Tab-separated table of C-alpha atoms in Angstrom:
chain	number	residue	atom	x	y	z
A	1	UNK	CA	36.081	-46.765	-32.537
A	2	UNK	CA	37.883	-43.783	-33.221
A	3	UNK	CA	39.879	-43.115	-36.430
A	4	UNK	CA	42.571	-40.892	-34.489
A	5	UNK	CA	46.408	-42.127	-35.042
A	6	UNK	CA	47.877	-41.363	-31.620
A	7	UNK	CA	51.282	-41.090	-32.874
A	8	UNK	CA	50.299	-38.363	-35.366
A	9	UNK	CA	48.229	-37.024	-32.530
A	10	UNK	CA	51.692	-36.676	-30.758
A	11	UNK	CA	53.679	-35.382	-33.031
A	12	UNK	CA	51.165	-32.660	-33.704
A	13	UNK	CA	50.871	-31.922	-29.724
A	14	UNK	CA	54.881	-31.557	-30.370
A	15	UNK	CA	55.057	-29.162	-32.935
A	16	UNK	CA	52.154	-26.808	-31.251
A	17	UNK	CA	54.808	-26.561	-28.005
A	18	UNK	CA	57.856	-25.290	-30.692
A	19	UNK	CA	57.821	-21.701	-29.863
A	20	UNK	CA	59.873	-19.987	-32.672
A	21	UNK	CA	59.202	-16.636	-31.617
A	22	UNK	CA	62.066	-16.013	-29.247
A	23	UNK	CA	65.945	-17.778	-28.508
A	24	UNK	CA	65.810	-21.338	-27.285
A	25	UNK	CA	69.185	-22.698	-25.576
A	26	UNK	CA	69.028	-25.871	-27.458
A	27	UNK	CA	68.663	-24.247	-30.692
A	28	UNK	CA	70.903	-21.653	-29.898
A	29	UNK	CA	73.724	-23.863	-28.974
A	30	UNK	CA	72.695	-25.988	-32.441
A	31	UNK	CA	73.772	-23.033	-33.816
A	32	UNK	CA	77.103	-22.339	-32.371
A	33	UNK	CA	77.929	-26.243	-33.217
A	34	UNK	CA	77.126	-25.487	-36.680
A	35	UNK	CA	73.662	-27.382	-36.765
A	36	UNK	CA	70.732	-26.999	-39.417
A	37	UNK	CA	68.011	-27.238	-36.260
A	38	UNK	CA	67.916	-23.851	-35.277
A	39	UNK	CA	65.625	-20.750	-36.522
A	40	UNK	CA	65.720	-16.837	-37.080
A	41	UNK	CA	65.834	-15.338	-33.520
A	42	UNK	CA	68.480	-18.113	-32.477
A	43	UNK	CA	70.631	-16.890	-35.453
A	44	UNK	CA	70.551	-13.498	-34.162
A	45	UNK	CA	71.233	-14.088	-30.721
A	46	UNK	CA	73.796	-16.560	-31.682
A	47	UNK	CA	75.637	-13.635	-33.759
A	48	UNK	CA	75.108	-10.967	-30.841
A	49	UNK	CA	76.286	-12.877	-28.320
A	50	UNK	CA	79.455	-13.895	-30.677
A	51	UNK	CA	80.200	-10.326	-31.048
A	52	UNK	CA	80.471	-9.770	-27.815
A	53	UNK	CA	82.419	-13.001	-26.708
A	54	UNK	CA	83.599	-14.879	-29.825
A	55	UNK	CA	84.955	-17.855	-27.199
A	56	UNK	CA	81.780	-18.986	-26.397
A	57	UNK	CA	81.476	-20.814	-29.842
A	58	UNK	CA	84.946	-22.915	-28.139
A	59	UNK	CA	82.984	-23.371	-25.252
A	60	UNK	CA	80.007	-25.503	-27.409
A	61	UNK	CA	81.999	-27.039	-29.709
A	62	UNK	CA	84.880	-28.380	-27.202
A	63	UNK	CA	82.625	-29.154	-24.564
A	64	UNK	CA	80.911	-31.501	-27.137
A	65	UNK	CA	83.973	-33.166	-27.459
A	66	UNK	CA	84.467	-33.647	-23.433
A	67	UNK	CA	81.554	-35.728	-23.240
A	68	UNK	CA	83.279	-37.582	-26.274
A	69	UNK	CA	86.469	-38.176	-23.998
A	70	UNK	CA	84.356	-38.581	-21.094
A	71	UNK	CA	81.994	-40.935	-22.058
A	72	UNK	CA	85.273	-43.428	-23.928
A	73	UNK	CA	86.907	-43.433	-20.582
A	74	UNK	CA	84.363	-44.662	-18.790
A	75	UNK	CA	83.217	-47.121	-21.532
A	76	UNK	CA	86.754	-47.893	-22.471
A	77	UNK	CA	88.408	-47.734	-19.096
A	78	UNK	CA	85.719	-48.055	-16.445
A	79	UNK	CA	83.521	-50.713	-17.653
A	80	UNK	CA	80.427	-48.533	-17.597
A	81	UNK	CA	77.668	-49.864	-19.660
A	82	UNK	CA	74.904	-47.668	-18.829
A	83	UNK	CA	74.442	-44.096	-19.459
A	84	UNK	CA	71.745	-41.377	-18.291
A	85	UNK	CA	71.865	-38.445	-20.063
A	86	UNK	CA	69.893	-35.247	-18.782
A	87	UNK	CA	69.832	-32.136	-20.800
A	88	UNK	CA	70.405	-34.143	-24.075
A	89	UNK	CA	69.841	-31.156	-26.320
A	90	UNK	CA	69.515	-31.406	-29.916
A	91	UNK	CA	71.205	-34.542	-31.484
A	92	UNK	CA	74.277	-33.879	-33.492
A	93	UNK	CA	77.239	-35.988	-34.410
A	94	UNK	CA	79.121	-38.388	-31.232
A	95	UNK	CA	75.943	-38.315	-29.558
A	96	UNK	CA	76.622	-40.334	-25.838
A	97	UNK	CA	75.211	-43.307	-27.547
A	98	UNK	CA	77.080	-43.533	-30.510
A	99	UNK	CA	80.364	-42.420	-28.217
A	100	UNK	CA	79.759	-45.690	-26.092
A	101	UNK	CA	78.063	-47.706	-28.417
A	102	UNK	CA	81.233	-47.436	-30.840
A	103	UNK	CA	83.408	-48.689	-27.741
A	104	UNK	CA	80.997	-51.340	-25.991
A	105	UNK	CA	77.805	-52.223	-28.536
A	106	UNK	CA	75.901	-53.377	-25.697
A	107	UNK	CA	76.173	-50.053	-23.857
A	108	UNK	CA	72.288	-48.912	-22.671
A	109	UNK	CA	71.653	-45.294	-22.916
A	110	UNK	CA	68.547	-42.950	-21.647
A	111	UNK	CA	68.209	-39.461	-22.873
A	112	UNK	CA	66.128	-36.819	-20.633
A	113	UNK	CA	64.898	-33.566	-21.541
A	114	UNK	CA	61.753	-31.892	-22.060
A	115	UNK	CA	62.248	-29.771	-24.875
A	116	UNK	CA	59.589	-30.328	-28.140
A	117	UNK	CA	61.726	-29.839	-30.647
A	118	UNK	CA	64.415	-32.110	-28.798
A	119	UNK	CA	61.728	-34.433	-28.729
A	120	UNK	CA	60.703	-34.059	-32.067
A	121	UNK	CA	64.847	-34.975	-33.859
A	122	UNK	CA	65.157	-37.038	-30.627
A	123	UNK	CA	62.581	-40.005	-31.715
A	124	UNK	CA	63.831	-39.773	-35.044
A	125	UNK	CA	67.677	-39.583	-34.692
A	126	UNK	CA	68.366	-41.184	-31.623
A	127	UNK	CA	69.248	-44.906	-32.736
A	128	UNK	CA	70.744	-47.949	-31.293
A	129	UNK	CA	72.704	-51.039	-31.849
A	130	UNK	CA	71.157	-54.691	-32.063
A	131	UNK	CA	73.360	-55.233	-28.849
A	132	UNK	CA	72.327	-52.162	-26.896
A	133	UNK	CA	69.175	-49.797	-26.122
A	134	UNK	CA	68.865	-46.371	-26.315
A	135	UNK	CA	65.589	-44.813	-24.794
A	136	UNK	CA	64.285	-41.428	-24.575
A	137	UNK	CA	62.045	-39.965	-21.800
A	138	UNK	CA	60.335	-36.667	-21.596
A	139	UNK	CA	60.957	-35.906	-18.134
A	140	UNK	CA	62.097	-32.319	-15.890
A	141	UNK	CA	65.617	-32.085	-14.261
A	142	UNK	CA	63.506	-30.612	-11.298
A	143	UNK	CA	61.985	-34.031	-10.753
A	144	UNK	CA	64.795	-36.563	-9.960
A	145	UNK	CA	61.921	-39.223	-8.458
A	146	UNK	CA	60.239	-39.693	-11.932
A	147	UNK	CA	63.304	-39.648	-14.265
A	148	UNK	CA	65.200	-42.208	-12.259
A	149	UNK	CA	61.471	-44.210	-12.114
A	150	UNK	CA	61.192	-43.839	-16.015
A	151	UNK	CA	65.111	-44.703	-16.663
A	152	UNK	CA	64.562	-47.737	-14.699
A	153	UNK	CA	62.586	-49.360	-17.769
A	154	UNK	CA	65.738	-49.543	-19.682
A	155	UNK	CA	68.699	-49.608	-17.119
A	156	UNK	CA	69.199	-51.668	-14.164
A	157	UNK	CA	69.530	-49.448	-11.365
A	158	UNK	CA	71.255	-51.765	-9.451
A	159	UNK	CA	74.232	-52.142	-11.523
A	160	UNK	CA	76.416	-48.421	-12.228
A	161	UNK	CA	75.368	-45.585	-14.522
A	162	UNK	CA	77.259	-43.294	-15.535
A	163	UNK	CA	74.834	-39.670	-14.773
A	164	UNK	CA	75.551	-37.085	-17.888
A	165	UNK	CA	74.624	-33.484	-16.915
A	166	UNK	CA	76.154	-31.184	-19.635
A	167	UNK	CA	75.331	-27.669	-20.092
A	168	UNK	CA	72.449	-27.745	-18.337
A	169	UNK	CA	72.832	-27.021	-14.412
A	170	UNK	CA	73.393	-23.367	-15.165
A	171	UNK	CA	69.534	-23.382	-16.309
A	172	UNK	CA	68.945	-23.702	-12.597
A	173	UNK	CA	69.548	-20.232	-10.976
A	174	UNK	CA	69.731	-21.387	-7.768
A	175	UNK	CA	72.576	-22.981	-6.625
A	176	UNK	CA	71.382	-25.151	-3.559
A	177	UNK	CA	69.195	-25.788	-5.596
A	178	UNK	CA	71.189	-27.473	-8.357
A	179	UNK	CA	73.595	-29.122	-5.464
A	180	UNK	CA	70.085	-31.026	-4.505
A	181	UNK	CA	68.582	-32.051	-7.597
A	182	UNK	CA	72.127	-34.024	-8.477
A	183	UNK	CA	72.582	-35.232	-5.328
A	184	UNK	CA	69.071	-36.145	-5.287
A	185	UNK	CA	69.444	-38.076	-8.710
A	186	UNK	CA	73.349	-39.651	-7.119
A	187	UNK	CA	71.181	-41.383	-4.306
A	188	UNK	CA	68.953	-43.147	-6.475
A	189	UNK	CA	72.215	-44.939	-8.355
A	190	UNK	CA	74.227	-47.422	-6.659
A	191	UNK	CA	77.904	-47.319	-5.564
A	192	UNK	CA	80.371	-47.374	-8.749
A	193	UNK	CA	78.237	-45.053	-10.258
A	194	UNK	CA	80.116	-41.842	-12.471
A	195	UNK	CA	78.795	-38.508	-12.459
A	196	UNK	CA	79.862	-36.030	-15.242
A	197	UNK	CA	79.144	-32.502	-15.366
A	198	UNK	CA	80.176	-29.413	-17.524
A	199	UNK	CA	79.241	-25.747	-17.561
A	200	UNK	CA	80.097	-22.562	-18.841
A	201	UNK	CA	82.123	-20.823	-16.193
A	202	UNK	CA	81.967	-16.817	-14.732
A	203	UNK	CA	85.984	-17.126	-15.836
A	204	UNK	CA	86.585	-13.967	-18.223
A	205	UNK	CA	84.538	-10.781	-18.427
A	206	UNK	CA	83.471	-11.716	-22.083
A	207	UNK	CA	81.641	-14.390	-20.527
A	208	UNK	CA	80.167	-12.568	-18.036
A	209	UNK	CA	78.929	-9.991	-20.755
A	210	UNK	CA	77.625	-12.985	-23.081
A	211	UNK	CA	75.561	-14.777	-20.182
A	212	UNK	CA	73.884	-11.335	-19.452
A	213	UNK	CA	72.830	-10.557	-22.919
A	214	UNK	CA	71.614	-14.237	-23.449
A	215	UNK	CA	69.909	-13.668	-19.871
A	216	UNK	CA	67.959	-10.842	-21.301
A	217	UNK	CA	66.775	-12.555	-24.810
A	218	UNK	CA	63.934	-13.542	-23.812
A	219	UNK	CA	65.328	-16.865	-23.417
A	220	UNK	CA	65.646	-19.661	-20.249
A	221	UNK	CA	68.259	-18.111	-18.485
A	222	UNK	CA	71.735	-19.304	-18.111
A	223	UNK	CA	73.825	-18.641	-14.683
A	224	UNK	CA	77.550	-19.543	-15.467
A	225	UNK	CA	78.942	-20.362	-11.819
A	226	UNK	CA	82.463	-19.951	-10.128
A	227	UNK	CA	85.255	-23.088	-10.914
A	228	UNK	CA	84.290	-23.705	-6.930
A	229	UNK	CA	80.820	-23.803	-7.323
A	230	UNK	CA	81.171	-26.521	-10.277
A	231	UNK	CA	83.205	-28.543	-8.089
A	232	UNK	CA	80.966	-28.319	-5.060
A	233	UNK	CA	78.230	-30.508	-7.387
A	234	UNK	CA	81.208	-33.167	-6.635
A	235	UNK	CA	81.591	-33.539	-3.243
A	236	UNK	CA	81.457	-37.003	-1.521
A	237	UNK	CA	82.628	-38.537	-4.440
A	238	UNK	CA	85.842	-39.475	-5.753
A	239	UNK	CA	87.222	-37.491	-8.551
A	240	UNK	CA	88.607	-39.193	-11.511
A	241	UNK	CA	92.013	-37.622	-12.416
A	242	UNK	CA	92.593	-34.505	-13.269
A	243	UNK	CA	89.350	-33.344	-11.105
A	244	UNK	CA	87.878	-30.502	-12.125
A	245	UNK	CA	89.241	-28.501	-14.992
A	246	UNK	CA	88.608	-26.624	-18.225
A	247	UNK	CA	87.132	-29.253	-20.854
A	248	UNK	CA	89.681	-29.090	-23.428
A	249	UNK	CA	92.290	-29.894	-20.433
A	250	UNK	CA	90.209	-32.688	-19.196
A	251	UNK	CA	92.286	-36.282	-20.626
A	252	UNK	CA	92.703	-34.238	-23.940
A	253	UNK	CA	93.807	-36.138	-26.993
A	254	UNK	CA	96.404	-33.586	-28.416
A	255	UNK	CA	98.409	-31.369	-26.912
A	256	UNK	CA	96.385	-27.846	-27.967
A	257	UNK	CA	94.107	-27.424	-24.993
A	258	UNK	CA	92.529	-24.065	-25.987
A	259	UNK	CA	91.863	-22.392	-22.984
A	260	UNK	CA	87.611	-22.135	-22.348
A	261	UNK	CA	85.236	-20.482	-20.271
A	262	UNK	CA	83.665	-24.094	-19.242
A	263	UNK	CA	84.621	-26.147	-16.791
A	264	UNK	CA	84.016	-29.940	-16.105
A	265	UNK	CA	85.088	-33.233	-14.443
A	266	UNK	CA	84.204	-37.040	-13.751
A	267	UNK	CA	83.789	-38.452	-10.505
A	268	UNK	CA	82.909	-42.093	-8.952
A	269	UNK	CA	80.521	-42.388	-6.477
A	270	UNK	CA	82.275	-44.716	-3.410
């Protein structure tokens, strides 16, 4: 019999994949949300890239708190009491699960991503209520078939999920490309299903000037998209009011909508 604890075994498999050396766009945006999990070279892209377009640390930190808005209304308003989450990114405060587990405690939530250090904070932060579940998979956006077959272990597939995409679909430089994987993971959800997407938009020239700097970090790259091209991921399904529009103008809570370079909406599928 062997001596070997497979969950150390794991972990250490984990921390050999953390590459340190160069920008990561998890860590990165940990940064610009004022998170701890981030390291040297994300620091220093985070304050280049700030120089040149100072907005884009609106763009994290409000677009954290669309999915907060976005993910009460459909708890709150919409009944929705399961959650997939791709992209999940590094865990920080009003996580989806806490966001819908505050609202309905039997909410069931599934993280994706495929990130080690994600995974690493993920399986240690990433908690649930007695009433609820919240799972984590390590699965790739580019393979809808296996994360909707792995997310089926925790939610009922027949019943609606709300589909959380969030600052990740610009990852994917093609376009069609992008269109297919979510309509791809849409099929494989039943009617009354939500989607919700956000991404930084090609809205301002700062932003255009920050994506192409990031672009040539040495990090995944980023494509930030046209307001059209964010709503095409939409079509066929029915928008939730006010469609698609900047995040901070999306059902926002006070009255000072800061104008962003990111652009999101909510939509039901029929």
């Amino acid at each position: 019999m062997s001596d070997r604890d497979p969950q150390a075994d794991a972990a250490a498999d984990i921390r050999a994949r953390i590459d340190t050396s160069t920008p990561h766009s998890a860590r990165f945006w940990n940064y610009f949300v004022g998170g701890k999990d981030n390291y040297e070279k994300d620091r220093e892209l985070g304050d280049h890239i700030k120089g040149i377009h100072p907005g884009l640390v609106d763009v994290a930190r409000l677009s954290r708190q669309f999915l907060g808005r976005a993910v009460r209304h459909l708890a709150t308003e919409r009944g929705v009491r399961q959650f997939l989450d791709i992209g999940t990114g590094l865990p920080t405060a009003d996580n989806t699960h806490e966001v819908a587990q505050r609202v309905a405690p039997d909410s069931r939530i599934v993280y994706v991503d495929n990130d080690p250090l994600v995974l690493a904070h993920a399986r240690a932060l990433l908690t649930s209520t007695p009433e609820g579940v919240t799972a984590y998979i390590d699965a790739d956006l580019y393979d809808p078939k296996a994360i909707l077959e792995s997310a089926s272990a925790t939610l009922d597939l027949s019943k609606p999920v709300a589909l959380m995409i969030l600052n990740t679909l610009g990852h994917v430089a093609d376009y069609q490309q992008a269109r297919d994987l979510v309509s791809r993971l849409m099929a494989g959800l039943p009617s009354g299903s939500y989607l919700v997407i956000s991404d930084s938009t090609a809205t301002s020239d700062g932003m255009i000037a920050a994506s192409n700097a990031y672009n040539k970090s040495g990090a995944i790259p980023y494509h930030v998209r046209s307001v059209e091209e964010i709503g095409g991921f939409f079509d066929g399904l029915d928008l939730v009011e006010p469609g698609v529009s900047q995040v901070t103008r999306w059902r926002p809570e006070t009255e000072d909508a800061t104008p962003v370079d990111a652009y999101g909406a909510v939509a039901r599928k029929p």
